[in-house]
Short mmCIF file of C-alpha atoms in Angstrom, two decimals:
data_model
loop_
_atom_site.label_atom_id
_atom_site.label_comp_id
_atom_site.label_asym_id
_atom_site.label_seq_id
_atom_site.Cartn_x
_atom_site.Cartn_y
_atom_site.Cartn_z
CA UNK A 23 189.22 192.73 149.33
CA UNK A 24 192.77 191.27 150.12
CA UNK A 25 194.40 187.86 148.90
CA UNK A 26 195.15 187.54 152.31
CA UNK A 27 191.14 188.18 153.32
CA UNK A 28 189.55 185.73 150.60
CA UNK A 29 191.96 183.14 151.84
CA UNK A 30 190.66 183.29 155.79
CA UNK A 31 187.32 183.26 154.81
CA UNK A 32 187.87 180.20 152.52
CA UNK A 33 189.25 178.63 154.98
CA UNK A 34 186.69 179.75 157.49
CA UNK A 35 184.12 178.19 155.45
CA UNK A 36 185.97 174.82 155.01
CA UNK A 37 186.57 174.52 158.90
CA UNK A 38 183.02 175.29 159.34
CA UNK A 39 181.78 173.11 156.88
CA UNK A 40 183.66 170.55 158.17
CA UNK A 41 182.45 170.59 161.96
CA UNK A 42 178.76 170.58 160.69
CA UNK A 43 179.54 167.18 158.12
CA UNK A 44 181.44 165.80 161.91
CA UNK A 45 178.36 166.73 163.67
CA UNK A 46 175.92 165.28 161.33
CA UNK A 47 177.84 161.92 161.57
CA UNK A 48 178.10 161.50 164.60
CA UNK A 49 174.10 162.08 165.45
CA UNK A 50 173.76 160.09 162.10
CA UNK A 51 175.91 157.26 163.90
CA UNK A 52 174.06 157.43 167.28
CA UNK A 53 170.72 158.03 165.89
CA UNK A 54 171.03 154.39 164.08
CA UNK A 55 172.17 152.65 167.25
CA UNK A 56 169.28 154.37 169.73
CA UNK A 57 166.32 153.43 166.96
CA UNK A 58 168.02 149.90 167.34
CA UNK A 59 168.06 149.74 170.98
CA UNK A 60 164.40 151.07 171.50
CA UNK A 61 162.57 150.54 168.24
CA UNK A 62 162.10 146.55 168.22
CA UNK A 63 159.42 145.00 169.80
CA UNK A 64 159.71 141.85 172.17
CA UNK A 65 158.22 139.13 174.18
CA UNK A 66 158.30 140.23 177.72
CA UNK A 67 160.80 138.77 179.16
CA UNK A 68 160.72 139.54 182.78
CA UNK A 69 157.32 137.28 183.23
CA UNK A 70 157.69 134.99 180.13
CA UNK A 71 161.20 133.90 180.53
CA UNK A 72 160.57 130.14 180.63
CA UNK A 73 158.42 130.23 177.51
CA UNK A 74 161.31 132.43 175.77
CA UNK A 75 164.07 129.72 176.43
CA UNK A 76 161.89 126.95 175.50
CA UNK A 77 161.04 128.82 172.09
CA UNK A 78 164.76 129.03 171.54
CA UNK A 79 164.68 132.78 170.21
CA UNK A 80 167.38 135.12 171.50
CA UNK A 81 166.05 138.48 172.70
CA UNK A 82 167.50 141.45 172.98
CA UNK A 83 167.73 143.17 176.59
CA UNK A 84 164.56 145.57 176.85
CA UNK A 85 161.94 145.65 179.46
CA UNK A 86 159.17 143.92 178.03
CA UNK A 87 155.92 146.26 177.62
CA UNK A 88 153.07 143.62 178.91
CA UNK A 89 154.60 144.03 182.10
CA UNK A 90 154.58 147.37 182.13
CA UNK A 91 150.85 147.86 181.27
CA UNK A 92 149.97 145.40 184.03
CA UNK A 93 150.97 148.34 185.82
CA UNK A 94 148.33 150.84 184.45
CA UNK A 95 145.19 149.48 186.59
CA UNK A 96 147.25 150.36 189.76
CA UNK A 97 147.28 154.18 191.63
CA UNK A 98 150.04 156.36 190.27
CA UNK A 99 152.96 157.19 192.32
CA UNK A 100 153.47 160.97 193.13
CA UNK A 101 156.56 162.66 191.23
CA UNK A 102 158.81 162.06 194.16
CA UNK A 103 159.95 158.31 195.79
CA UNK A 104 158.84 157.68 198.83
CA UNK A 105 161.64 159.66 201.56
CA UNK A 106 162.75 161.96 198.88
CA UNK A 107 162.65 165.42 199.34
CA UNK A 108 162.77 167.92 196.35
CA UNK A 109 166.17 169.27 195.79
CA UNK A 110 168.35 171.83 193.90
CA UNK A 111 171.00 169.66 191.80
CA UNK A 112 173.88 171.45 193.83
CA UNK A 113 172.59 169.70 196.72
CA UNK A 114 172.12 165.77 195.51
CA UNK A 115 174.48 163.86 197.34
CA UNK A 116 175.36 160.11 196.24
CA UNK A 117 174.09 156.98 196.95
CA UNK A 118 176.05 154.54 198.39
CA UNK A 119 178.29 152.55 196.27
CA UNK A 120 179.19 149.21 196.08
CA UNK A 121 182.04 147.01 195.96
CA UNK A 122 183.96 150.12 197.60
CA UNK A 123 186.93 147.66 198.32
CA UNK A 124 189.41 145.98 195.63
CA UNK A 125 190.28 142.64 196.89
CA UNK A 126 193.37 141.17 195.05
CA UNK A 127 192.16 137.30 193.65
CA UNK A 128 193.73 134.55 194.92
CA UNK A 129 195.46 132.05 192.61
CA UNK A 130 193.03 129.20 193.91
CA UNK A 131 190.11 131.40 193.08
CA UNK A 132 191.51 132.34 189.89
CA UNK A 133 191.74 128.46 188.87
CA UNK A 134 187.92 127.72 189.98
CA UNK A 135 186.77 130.43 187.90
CA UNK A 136 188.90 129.00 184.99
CA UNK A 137 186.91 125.50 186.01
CA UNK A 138 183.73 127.19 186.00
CA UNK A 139 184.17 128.94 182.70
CA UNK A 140 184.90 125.85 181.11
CA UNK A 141 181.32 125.29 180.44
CA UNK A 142 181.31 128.06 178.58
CA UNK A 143 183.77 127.96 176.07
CA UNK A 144 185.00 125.19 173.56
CA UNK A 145 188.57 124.24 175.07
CA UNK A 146 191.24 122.32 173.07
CA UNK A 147 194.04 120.75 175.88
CA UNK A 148 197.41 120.93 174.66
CA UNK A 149 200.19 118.86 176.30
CA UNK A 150 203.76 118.86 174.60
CA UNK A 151 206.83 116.48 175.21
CA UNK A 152 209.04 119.41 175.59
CA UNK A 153 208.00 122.96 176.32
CA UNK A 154 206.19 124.96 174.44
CA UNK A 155 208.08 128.35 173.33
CA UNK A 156 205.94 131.21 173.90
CA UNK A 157 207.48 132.84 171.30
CA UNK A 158 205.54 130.06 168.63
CA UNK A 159 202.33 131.56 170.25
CA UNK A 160 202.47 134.67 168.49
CA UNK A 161 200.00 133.74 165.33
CA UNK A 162 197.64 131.72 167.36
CA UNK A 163 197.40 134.70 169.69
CA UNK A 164 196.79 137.20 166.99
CA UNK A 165 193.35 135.37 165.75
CA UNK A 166 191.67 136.40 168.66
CA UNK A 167 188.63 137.71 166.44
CA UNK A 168 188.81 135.56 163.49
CA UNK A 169 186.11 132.16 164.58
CA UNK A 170 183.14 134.68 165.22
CA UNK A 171 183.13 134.67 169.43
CA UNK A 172 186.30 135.57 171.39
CA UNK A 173 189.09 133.64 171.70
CA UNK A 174 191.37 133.13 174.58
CA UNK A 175 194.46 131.12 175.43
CA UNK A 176 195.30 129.78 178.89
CA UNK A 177 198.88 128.72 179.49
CA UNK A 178 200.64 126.43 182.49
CA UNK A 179 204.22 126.88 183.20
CA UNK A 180 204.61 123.38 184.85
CA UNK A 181 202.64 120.61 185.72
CA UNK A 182 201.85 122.03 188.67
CA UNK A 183 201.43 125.70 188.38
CA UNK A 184 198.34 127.53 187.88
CA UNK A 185 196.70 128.36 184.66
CA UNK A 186 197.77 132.33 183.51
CA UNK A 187 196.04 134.05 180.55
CA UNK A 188 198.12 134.69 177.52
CA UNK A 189 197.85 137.77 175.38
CA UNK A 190 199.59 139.23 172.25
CA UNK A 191 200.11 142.64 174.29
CA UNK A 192 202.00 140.47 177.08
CA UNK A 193 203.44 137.59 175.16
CA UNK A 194 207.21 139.07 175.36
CA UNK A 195 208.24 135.58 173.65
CA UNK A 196 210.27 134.41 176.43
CA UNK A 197 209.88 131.03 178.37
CA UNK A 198 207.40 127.93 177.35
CA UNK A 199 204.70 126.39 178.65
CA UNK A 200 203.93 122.79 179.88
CA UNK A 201 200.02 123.30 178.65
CA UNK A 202 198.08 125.18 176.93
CA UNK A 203 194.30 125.83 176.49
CA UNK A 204 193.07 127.48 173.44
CA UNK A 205 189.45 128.58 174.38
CA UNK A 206 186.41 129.76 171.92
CA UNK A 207 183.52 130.97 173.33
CA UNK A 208 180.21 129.44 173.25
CA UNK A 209 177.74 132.39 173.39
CA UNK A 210 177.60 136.13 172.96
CA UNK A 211 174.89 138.46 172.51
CA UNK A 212 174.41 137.91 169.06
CA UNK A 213 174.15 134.51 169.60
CA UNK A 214 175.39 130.63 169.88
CA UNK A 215 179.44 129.91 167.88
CA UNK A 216 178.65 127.99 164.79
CA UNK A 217 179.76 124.79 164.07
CA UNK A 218 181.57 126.32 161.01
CA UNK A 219 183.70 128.53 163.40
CA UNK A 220 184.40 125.50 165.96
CA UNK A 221 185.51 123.76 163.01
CA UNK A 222 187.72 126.33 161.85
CA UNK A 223 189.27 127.14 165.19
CA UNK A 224 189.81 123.07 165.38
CA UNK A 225 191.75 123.35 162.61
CA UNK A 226 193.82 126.07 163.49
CA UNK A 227 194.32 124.36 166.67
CA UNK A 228 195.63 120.91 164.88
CA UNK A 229 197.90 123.13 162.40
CA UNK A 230 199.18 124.49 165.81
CA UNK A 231 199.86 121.48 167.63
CA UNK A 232 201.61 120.17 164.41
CA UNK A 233 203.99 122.99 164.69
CA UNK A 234 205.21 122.47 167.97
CA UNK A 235 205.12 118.59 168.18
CA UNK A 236 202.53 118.19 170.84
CA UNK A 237 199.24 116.03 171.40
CA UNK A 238 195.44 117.63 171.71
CA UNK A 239 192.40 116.87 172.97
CA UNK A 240 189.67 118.21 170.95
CA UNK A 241 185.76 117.95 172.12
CA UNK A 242 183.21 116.96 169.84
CA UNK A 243 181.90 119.72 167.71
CA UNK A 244 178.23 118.43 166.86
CA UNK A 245 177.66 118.33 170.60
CA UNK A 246 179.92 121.17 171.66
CA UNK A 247 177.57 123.45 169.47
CA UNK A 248 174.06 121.77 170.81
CA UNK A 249 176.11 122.88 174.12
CA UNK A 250 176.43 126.64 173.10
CA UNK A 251 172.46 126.36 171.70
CA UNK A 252 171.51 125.24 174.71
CA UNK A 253 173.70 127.88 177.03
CA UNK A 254 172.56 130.44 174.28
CA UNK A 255 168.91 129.98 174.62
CA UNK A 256 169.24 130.27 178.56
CA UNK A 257 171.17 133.86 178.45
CA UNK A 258 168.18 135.02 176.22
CA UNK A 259 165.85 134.10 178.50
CA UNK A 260 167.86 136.64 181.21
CA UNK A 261 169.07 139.02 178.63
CA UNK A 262 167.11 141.91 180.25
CA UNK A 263 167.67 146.05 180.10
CA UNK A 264 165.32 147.56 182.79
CA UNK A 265 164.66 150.79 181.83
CA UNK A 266 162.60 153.48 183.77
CA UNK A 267 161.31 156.55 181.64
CA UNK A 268 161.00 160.30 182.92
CA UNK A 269 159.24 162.56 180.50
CA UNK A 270 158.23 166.05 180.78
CA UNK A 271 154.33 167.49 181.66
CA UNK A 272 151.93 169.14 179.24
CA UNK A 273 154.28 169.13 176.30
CA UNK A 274 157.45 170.75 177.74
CA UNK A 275 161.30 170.49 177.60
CA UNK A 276 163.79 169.72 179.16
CA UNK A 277 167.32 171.45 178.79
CA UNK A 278 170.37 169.67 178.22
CA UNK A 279 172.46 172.30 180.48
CA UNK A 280 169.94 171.36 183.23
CA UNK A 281 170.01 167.55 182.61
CA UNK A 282 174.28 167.53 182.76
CA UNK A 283 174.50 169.99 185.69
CA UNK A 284 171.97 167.67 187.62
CA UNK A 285 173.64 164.31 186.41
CA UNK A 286 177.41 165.29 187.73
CA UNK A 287 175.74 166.99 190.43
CA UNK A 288 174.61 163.37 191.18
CA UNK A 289 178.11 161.29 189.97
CA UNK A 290 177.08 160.87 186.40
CA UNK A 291 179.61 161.08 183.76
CA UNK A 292 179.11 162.22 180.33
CA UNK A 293 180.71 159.46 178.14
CA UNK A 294 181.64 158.92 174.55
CA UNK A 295 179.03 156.20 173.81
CA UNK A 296 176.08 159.07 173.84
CA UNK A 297 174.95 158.27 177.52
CA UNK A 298 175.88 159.66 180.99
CA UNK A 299 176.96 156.56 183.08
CA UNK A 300 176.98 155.95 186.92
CA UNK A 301 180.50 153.71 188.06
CA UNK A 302 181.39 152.02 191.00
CA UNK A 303 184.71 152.55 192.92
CA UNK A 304 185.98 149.50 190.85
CA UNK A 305 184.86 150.94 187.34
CA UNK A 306 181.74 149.15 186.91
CA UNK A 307 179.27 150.83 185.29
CA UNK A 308 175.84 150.54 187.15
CA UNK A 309 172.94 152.12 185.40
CA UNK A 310 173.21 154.73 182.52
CA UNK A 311 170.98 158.06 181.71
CA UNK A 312 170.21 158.36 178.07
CA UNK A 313 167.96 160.39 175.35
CA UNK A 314 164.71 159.31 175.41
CA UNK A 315 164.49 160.25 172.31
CA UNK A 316 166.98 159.66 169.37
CA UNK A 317 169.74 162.06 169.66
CA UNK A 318 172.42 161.03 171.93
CA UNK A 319 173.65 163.39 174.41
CA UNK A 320 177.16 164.53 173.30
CA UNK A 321 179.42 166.93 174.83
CA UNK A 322 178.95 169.19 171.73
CA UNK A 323 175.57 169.33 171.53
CA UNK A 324 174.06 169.70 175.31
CA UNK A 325 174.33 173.90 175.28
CA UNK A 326 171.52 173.62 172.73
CA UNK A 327 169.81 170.17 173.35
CA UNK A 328 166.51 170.11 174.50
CA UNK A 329 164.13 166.30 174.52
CA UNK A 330 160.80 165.58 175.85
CA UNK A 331 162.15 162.85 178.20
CA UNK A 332 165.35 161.02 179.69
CA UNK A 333 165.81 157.24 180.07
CA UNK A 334 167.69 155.45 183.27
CA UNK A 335 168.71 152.13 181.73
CA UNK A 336 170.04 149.02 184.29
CA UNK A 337 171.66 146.27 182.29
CA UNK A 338 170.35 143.12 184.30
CA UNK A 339 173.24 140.68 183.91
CA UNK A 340 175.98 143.00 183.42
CA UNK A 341 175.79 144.50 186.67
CA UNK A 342 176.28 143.04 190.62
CA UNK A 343 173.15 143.09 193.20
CA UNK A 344 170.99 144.24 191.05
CA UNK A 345 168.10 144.63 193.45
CA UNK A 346 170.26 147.18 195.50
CA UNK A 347 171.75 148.94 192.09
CA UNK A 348 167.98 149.16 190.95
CA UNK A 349 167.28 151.04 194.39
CA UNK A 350 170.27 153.14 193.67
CA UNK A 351 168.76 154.20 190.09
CA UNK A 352 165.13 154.66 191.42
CA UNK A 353 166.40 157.23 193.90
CA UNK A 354 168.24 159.09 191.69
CA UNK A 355 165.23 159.11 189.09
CA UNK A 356 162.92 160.49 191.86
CA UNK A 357 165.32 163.27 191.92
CA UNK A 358 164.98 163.89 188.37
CA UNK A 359 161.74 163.91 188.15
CA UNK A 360 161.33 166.29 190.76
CA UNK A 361 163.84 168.68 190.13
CA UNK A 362 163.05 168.60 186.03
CA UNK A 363 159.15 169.26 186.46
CA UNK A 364 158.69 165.39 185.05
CA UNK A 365 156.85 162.15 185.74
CA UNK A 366 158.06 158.62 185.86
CA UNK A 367 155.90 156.35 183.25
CA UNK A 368 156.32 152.87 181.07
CA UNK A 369 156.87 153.08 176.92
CA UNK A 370 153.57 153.63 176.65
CA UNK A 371 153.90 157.02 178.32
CA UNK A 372 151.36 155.61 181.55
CA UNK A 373 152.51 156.66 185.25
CA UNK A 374 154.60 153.97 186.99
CA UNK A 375 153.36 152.93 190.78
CA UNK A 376 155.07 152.15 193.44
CA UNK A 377 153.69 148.48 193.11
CA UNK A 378 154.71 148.31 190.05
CA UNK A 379 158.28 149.21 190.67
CA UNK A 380 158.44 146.75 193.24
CA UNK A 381 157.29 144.28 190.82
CA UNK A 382 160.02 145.37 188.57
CA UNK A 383 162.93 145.28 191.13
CA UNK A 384 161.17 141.43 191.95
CA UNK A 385 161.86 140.41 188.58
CA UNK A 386 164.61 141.75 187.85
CA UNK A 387 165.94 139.46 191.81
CA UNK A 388 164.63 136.65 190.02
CA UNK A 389 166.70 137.04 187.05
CA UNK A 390 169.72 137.19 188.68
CA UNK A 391 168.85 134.04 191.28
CA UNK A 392 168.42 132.62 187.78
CA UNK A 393 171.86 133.82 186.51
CA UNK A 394 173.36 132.37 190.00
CA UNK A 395 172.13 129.05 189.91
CA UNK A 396 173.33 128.47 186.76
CA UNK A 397 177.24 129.30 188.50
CA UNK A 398 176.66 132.50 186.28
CA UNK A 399 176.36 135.40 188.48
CA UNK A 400 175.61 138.46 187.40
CA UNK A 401 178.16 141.33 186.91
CA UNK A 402 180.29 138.44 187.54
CA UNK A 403 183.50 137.64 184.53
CA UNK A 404 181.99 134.86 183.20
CA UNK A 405 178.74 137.19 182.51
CA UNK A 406 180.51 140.26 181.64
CA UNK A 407 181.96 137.96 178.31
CA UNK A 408 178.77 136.10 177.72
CA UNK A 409 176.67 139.38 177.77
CA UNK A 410 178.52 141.38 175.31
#
């Protein structure tokens, strides 16, 4: 055997060695984060959520079990939704989406949702004598990430223009500003801002306002963080993922070349985070399909997949009429669970019913009449940064 032979299969072997370490990563990676998602247990939080804001504890979104096996007691649905006819995937057409038209925003509008937001953020006011160079924004800007929540920096040309976000990415240094606003946010999915970070980002503020010779208005911080406890303790009490189960009969499979060709036969789209996802015209990303079981579905690894059962999850405050995007998901999981041989059922592997679907899409209506009432409406920007 040839120099020249030992040296392709050496490399041969590395390249292949190489692809199975990347492989065994990656499911590694997004074999963690689905145990996560799945694997903890919870109050329900559809039908307890007063008791869960009173308690204080932040929950993760699931779909709380109890509910579910209230469920059990009731008739089982058949395989198909009602008015859905068993199809081949080439056939599956769409379901309506929403928010079809982009409507530019109005400055006015874009002002009242700065007023709203305020109640959600700790906001320093910033008035100089002179204007403020952008150009002195530049390290202020660049500790976006550095006080534990996300930080933001609203900035008024004049006294009487409206209020423009400022980034790093479009500070070009140029011009000043009459005001500023240096925003930290109250509340994220992992929970309330400390009083440690407000402090912190208080101090960078004052260092800030040293540097370019201007005054400040800073809120107090003991009651600024009871604020973000209290806004905290209400997003865990709507913090919900519905999530509605199809797993196969007597022990079978299902394919992963079956399970993509039917989800982009039905506007699904295979995306890096291990789940196919469903968009609106706008972007928006309705309802996802994952793995009901651990390993994600990646592009390398569907040929040779097979699971016992696929997931359609609908991320309550994250996403706009909810009811109608629930509808939207049901339908499409009535095809699945047709055209895979399948059955819809809870976590605890028991047939759903059509009542208690109905009861789920009820909830999951009063969770977002919730979210509105508190000027927090789902799918909404001031709910796509609190629910992240």
């Amino acid at each position: 055997m040839s120099d020249l032979q030992i040296s392709l299969i050496a490399i041969g072997i590395v390249v292949v060695a190489g692809v199975i370490l990347f492989n065994w990563m990656q499911q590694r990676r997004y074999r963690r984060g689905a145990e996560e998602a799945f694997e903890r247990k919870h109050e329900d939080v559809l039908l307890g959520a007063d008791e869960i804001v009173a308690e204080g504890g932040r929950v993760e979104p699931q779909l709380g079990r109890e509910m579910l096996q209230e469920f059990q007691a009731e008739p089982s649905i058949g395989l198909t939704e009602p008015g859905i006819e068993p199809i081949e995937p080439t056939e599956i057409s769409q379901p309506d989406a929403v928010a079809k038209v982009v409507t530019p925003v109005p400055a006015e509008q874009k002002t009242a949702e700065v007023d709203s937001a305020s109640a959600m953020d700790y906001i320093v006011n910033i008035r100089g004598e002179a204007l403020i160079a952008a150009s002195d924004l530049t390290e202020v800007l660049r500790r976006k990430f550095d006080f534990g929540k996300s930080v933001y920096w609203l900035g008024q040309r004049d006294a009487g223009a409206s209020w423009e976000e400022i980034t790093i990415e479009g500070n070009d240094g140029k011009g000043g500003y009459a005001g500023l606003k240096g925003c930290l946010q109250f509340v994220d999915r992992s929970g309330p801002v400390s009083e440690v970070s407000l402090s912190e980002f208080c101090d960078m503020a004052k260092n800030f306002t040293a540097h370019v010779n201007a005054a400040a208005e800073f809120p107090d911080i003991r009651q600024a963080h009871a604020q973000a406890v209290v806004l905290d303790q209400f997003c865990a009490g709507v913090d919900v993922m519905v999530g509605i189960n199809i797993i196969s009969k007597d022990g079978g499979a299902f394919t992963g070349t079956k399970i993509r060709a039917l989800a982009e036969a039905s506007g699904l789209k295979l995306e890096t985070g291990g789940a196919f996802s469903y968009r609106d015209e706008n972007g928006a990303v309705l309802f996802s399909l994952n793995n009901f079981e651990s390993t994600p579905f990646l592009p390398d690894n569907m040929r040779t997949l097979t699971t016992h059962g696929v997931t359609f999850l609908l991320d309550v405050p994250r996403v706009k009429n909810g009811e109608r995007v629930f509808d939207q998901m049901m339908h499409l999981a009535g095809i699945f669970s047709t055209t895979l041989g399948g059955m819809l059922v809870d976590d605890n592997r028991v047939s759903l019913t059509d009542s208690g679907i109905a009861k789920i899409k009820q909830h999951l209506g009063s969770m977002q009449a919730m979210m509105k009432a508190r000027n927090i409406p789902a799918g909404g920007e001031i709910a796509l940064r609190l629910f992240a």
